[in-house]
Short mmCIF file of C-alpha atoms in Angstrom, two decimals:
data_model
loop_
_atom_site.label_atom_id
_atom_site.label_comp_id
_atom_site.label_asym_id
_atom_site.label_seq_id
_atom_site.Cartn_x
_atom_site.Cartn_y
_atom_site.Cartn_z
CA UNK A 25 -0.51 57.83 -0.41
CA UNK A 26 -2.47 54.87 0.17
CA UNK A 27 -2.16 53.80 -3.52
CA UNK A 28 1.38 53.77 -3.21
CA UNK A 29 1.71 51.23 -0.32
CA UNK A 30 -0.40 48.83 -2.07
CA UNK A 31 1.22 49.17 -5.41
CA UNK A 32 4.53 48.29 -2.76
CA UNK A 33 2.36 45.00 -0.93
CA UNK A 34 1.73 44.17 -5.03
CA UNK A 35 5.18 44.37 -5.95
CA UNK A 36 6.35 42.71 -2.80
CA UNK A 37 4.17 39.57 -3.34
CA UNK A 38 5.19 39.44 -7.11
CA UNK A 39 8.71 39.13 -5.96
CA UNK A 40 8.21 36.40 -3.83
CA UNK A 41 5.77 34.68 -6.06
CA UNK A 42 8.32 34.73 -8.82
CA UNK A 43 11.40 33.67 -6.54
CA UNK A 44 9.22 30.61 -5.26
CA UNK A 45 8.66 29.81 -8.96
CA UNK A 46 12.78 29.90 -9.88
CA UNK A 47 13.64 28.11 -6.67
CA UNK A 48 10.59 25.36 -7.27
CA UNK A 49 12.46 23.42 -9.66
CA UNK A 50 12.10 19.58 -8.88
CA UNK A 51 10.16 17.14 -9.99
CA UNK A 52 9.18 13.77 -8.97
CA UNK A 53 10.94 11.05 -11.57
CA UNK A 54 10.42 7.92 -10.03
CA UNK A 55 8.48 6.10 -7.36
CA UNK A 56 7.69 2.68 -5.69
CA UNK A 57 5.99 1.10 -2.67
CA UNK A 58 5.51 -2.50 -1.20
CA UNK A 59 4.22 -4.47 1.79
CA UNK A 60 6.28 -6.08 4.08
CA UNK A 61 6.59 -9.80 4.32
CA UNK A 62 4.55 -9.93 7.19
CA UNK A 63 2.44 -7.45 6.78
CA UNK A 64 3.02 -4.78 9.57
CA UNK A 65 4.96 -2.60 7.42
CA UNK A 66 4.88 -0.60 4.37
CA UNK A 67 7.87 1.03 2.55
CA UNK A 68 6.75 3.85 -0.38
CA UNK A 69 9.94 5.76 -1.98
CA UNK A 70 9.89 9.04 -4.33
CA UNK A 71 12.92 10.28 -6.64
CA UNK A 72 13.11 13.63 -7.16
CA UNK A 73 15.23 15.53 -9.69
CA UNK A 74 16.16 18.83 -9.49
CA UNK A 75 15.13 20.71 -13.33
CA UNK A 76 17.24 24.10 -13.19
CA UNK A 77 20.01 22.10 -14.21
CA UNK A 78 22.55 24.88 -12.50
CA UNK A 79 25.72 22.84 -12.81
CA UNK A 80 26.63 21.67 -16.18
CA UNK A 81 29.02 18.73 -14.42
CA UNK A 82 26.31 16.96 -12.21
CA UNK A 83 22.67 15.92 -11.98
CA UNK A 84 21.21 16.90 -8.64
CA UNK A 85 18.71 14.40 -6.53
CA UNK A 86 16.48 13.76 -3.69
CA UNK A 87 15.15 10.63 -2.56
CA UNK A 88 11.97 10.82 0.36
CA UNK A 89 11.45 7.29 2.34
CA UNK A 90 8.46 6.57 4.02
CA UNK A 91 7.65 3.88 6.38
CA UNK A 92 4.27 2.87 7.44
CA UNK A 93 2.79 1.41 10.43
CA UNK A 94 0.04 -0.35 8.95
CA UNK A 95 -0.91 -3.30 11.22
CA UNK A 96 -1.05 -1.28 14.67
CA UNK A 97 -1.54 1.98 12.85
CA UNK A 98 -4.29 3.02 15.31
CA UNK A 99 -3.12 0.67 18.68
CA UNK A 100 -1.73 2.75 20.82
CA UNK A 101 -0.23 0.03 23.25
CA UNK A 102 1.61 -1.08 19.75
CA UNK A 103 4.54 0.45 17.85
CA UNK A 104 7.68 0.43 15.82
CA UNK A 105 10.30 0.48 18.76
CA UNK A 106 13.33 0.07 16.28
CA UNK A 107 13.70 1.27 12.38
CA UNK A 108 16.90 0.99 10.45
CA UNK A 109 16.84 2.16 6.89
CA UNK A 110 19.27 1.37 4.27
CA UNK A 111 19.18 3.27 0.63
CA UNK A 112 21.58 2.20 -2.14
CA UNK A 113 22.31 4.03 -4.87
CA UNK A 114 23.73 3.78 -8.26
CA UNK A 115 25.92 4.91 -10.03
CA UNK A 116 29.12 4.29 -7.36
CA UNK A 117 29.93 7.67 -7.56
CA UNK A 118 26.74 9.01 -6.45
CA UNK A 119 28.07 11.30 -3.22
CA UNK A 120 25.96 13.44 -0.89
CA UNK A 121 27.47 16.66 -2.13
CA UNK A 122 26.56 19.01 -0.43
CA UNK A 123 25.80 16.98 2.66
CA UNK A 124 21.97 17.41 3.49
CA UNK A 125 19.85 14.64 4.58
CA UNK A 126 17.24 14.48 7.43
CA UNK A 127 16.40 13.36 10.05
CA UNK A 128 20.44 14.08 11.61
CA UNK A 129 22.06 12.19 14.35
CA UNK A 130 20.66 12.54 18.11
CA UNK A 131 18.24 12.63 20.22
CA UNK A 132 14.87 13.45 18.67
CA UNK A 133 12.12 14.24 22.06
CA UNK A 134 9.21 14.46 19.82
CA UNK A 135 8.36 13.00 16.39
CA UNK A 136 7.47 16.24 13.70
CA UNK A 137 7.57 18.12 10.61
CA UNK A 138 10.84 19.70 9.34
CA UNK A 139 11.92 21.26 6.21
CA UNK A 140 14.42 19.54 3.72
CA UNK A 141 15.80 21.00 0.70
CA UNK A 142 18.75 20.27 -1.36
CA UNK A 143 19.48 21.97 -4.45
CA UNK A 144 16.42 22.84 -5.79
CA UNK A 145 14.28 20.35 -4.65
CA UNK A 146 12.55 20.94 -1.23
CA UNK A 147 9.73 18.89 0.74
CA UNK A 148 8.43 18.69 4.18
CA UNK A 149 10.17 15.46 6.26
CA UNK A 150 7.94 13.50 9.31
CA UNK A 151 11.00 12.69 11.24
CA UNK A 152 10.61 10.14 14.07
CA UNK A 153 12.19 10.05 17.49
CA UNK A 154 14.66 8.54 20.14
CA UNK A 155 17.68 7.79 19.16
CA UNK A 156 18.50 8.90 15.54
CA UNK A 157 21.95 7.57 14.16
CA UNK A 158 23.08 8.49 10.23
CA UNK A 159 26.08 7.04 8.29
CA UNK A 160 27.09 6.51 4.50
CA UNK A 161 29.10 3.75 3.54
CA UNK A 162 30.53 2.35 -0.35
CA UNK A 163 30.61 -1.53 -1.05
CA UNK A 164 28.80 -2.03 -4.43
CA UNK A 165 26.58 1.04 -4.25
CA UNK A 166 26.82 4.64 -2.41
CA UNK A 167 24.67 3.60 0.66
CA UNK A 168 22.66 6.27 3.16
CA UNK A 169 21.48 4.50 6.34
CA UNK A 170 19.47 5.76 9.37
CA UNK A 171 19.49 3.56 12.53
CA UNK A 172 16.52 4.44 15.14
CA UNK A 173 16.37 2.83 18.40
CA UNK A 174 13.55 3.75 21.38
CA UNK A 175 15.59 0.42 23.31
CA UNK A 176 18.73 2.06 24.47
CA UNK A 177 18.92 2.44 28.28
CA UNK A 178 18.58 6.08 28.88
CA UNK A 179 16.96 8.79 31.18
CA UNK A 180 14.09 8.94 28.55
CA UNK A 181 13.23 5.52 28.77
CA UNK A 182 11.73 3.38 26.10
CA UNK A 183 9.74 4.43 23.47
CA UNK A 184 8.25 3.99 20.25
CA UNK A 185 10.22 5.63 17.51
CA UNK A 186 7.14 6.75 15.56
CA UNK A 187 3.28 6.92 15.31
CA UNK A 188 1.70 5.85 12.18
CA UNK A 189 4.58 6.85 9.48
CA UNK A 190 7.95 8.06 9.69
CA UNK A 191 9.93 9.98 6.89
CA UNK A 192 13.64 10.25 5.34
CA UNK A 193 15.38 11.86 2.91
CA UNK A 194 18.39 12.39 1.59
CA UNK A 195 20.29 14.78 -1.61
CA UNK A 196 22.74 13.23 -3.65
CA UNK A 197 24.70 14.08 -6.92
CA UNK A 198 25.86 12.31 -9.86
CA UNK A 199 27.75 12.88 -13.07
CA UNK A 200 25.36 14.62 -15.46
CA UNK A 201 23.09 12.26 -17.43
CA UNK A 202 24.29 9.15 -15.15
CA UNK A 203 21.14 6.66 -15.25
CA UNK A 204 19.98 6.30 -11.48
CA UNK A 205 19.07 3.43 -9.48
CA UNK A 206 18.35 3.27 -6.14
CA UNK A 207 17.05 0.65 -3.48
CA UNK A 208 15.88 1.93 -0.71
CA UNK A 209 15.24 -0.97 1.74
CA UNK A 210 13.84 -0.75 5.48
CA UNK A 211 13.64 -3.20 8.87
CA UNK A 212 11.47 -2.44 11.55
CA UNK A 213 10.93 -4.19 15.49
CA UNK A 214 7.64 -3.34 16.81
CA UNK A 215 6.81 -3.77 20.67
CA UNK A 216 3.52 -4.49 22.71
CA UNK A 217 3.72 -2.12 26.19
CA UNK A 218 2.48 -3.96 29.18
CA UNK A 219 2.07 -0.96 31.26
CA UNK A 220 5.43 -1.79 33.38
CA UNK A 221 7.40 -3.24 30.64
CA UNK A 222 7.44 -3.94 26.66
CA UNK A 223 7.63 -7.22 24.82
CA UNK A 224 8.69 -7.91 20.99
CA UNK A 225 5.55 -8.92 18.85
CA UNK A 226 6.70 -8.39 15.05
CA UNK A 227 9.30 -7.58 13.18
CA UNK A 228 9.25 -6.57 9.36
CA UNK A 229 11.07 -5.85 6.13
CA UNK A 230 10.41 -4.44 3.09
CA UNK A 231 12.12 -3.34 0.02
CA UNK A 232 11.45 -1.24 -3.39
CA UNK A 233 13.31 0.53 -6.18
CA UNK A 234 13.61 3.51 -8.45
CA UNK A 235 15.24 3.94 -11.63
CA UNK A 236 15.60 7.14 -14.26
CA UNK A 237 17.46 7.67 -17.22
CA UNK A 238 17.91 11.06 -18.10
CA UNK A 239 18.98 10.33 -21.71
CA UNK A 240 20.12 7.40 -23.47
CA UNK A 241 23.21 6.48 -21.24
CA UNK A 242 23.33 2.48 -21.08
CA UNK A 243 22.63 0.79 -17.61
CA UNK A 244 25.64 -1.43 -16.42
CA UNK A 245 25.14 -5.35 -16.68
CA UNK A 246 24.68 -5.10 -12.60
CA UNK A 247 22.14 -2.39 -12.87
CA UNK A 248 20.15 -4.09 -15.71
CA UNK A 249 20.19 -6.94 -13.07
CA UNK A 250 19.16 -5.30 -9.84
CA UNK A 251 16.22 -3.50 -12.26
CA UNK A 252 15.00 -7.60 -13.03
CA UNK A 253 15.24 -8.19 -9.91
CA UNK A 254 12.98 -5.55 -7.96
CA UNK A 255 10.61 -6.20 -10.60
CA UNK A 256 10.24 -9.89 -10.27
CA UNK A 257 11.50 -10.21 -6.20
CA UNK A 258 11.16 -8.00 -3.58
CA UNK A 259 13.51 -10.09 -1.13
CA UNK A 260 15.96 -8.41 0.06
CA UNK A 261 18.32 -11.93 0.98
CA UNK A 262 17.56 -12.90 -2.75
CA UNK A 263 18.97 -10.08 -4.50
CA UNK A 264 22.31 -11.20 -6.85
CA UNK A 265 25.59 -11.84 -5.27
CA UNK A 266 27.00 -9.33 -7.40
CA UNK A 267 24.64 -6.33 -5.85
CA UNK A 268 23.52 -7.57 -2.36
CA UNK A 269 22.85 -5.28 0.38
CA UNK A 270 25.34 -3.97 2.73
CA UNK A 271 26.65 -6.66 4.95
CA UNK A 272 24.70 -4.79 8.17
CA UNK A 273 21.04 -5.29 5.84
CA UNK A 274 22.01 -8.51 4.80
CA UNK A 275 22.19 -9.64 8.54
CA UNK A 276 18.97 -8.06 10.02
CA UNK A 277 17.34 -9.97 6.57
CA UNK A 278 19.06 -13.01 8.06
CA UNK A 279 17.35 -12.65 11.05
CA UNK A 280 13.52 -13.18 9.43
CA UNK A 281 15.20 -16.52 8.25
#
């Protein structure tokens, strides 16, 4: 009898081994990172692509933002107290179909680890804290934006809105074989806490950008633009008239004037 319950254990784990293997199907298609103007922070962005092309209609991805703490990474009296994170994508009709993107609206008590997957493609998220707000918006792009403040007036108090790094992600779709481009850009305030109050030392901004073409569909005039652009200028306030960040970016760049 005991031959039988481990032939079931055998089977059981050769189930799950295979169902990991059909669900893993993502891979990572595009990447970028760059230091911020003043060199407290630094933005790194992955594209991910889902492979078990399921749906014959539309292309199915992921994008994972990271921002870094790396002036004060290891002062503890130091720290981002505001991040607001802006990612535009391209084509226009990219949508977040279905809707899945981390971290979600609310209060977050503690900053930690928590699972994202969208179609396919799954990762591990290091979400910060305080208060967590999440929109989209369309101007020129498909934009997903995250707004984190530890300065609102509340029974928690102040706080910093991460240690060291922070994560977000977000799926998306497109029309199959669409050519991709996507800017994720990022704006951080960092603090100095006095024991009895905080004080603004820094602020920060940084932007990068990813690009895939899945076959030999033609980038737009605009996107063949933006692409020159990231490559030669990482400023956000520089970027053509005809692709500019969302009028929200655009003014916290204006601010670092």
């Amino acid at each position: 009898m005991r031959w039988r319950a481990l032939l079931v254990i055998l089977l059981g784990a050769i189930i799950i081994s295979t169902t990991q293997a059909v669900s893993a199907s993502q891979e990572i298609v595009s990447s970028d990172y760059s230091y911020g103007r003043n060199g407290i922070m630094k933005l790194a962005g992955a594209l991910y692509k889902d492979t078990g092309e399921l749906d014959p209609s539309y292309d199915y991805y992921a994008i994972k933002v990271t921002t870094e703490d790396v002036k004060y990474r290891n002062d503890g009296w130091i720290g981002p107290m505001y991040i607001y994170v802006d990612i535009a994508v391209l084509p226009e009709s990219a949508a977040e179909v279905p809707a899945n993107h981390v971290p979600k609206s609310g209060i977050k008590f503690s900053q930690h680890s928590v699972s994202f997957e969208y179609e396919g493609i799954g990762f591990n998220v290091n979400i910060p804290r305080t208060f967590v707000s999440y929109w989209a918006k369309k101007d020129w792009a498909e934009h997903f934006v995250w707004e984190v403040s530890g300065i609102k007036p509340s029974f928690i108090g102040w706080w910093f809105v991460f240690d060291d790094y922070a994560e977000f992600a977000v799926g998306f779709r497109v029309p199959q074989n669409s050519y991709v481009v996507t800017v994720p850009y990022a704006y951080g305030e960092w603090y100095k806490f006095y024991g009895i109050f905080f004080r603004k030392v820094g602020s920060d901004e940084a932007v990068v950008g990813m690009w895939y073409s899945p076959g030999s569909s033609a980038c737009s005039s605009g996107v063949g633009s933006l692409e020159n652009q990231l490559i030669h200028d990482r400023n956000i306030k520089d970027l053509p008239e005809t692709i500019k960040a969302s009028p929200e970016t655009q003014a916290l760049a204006d601010q670092e004037g």
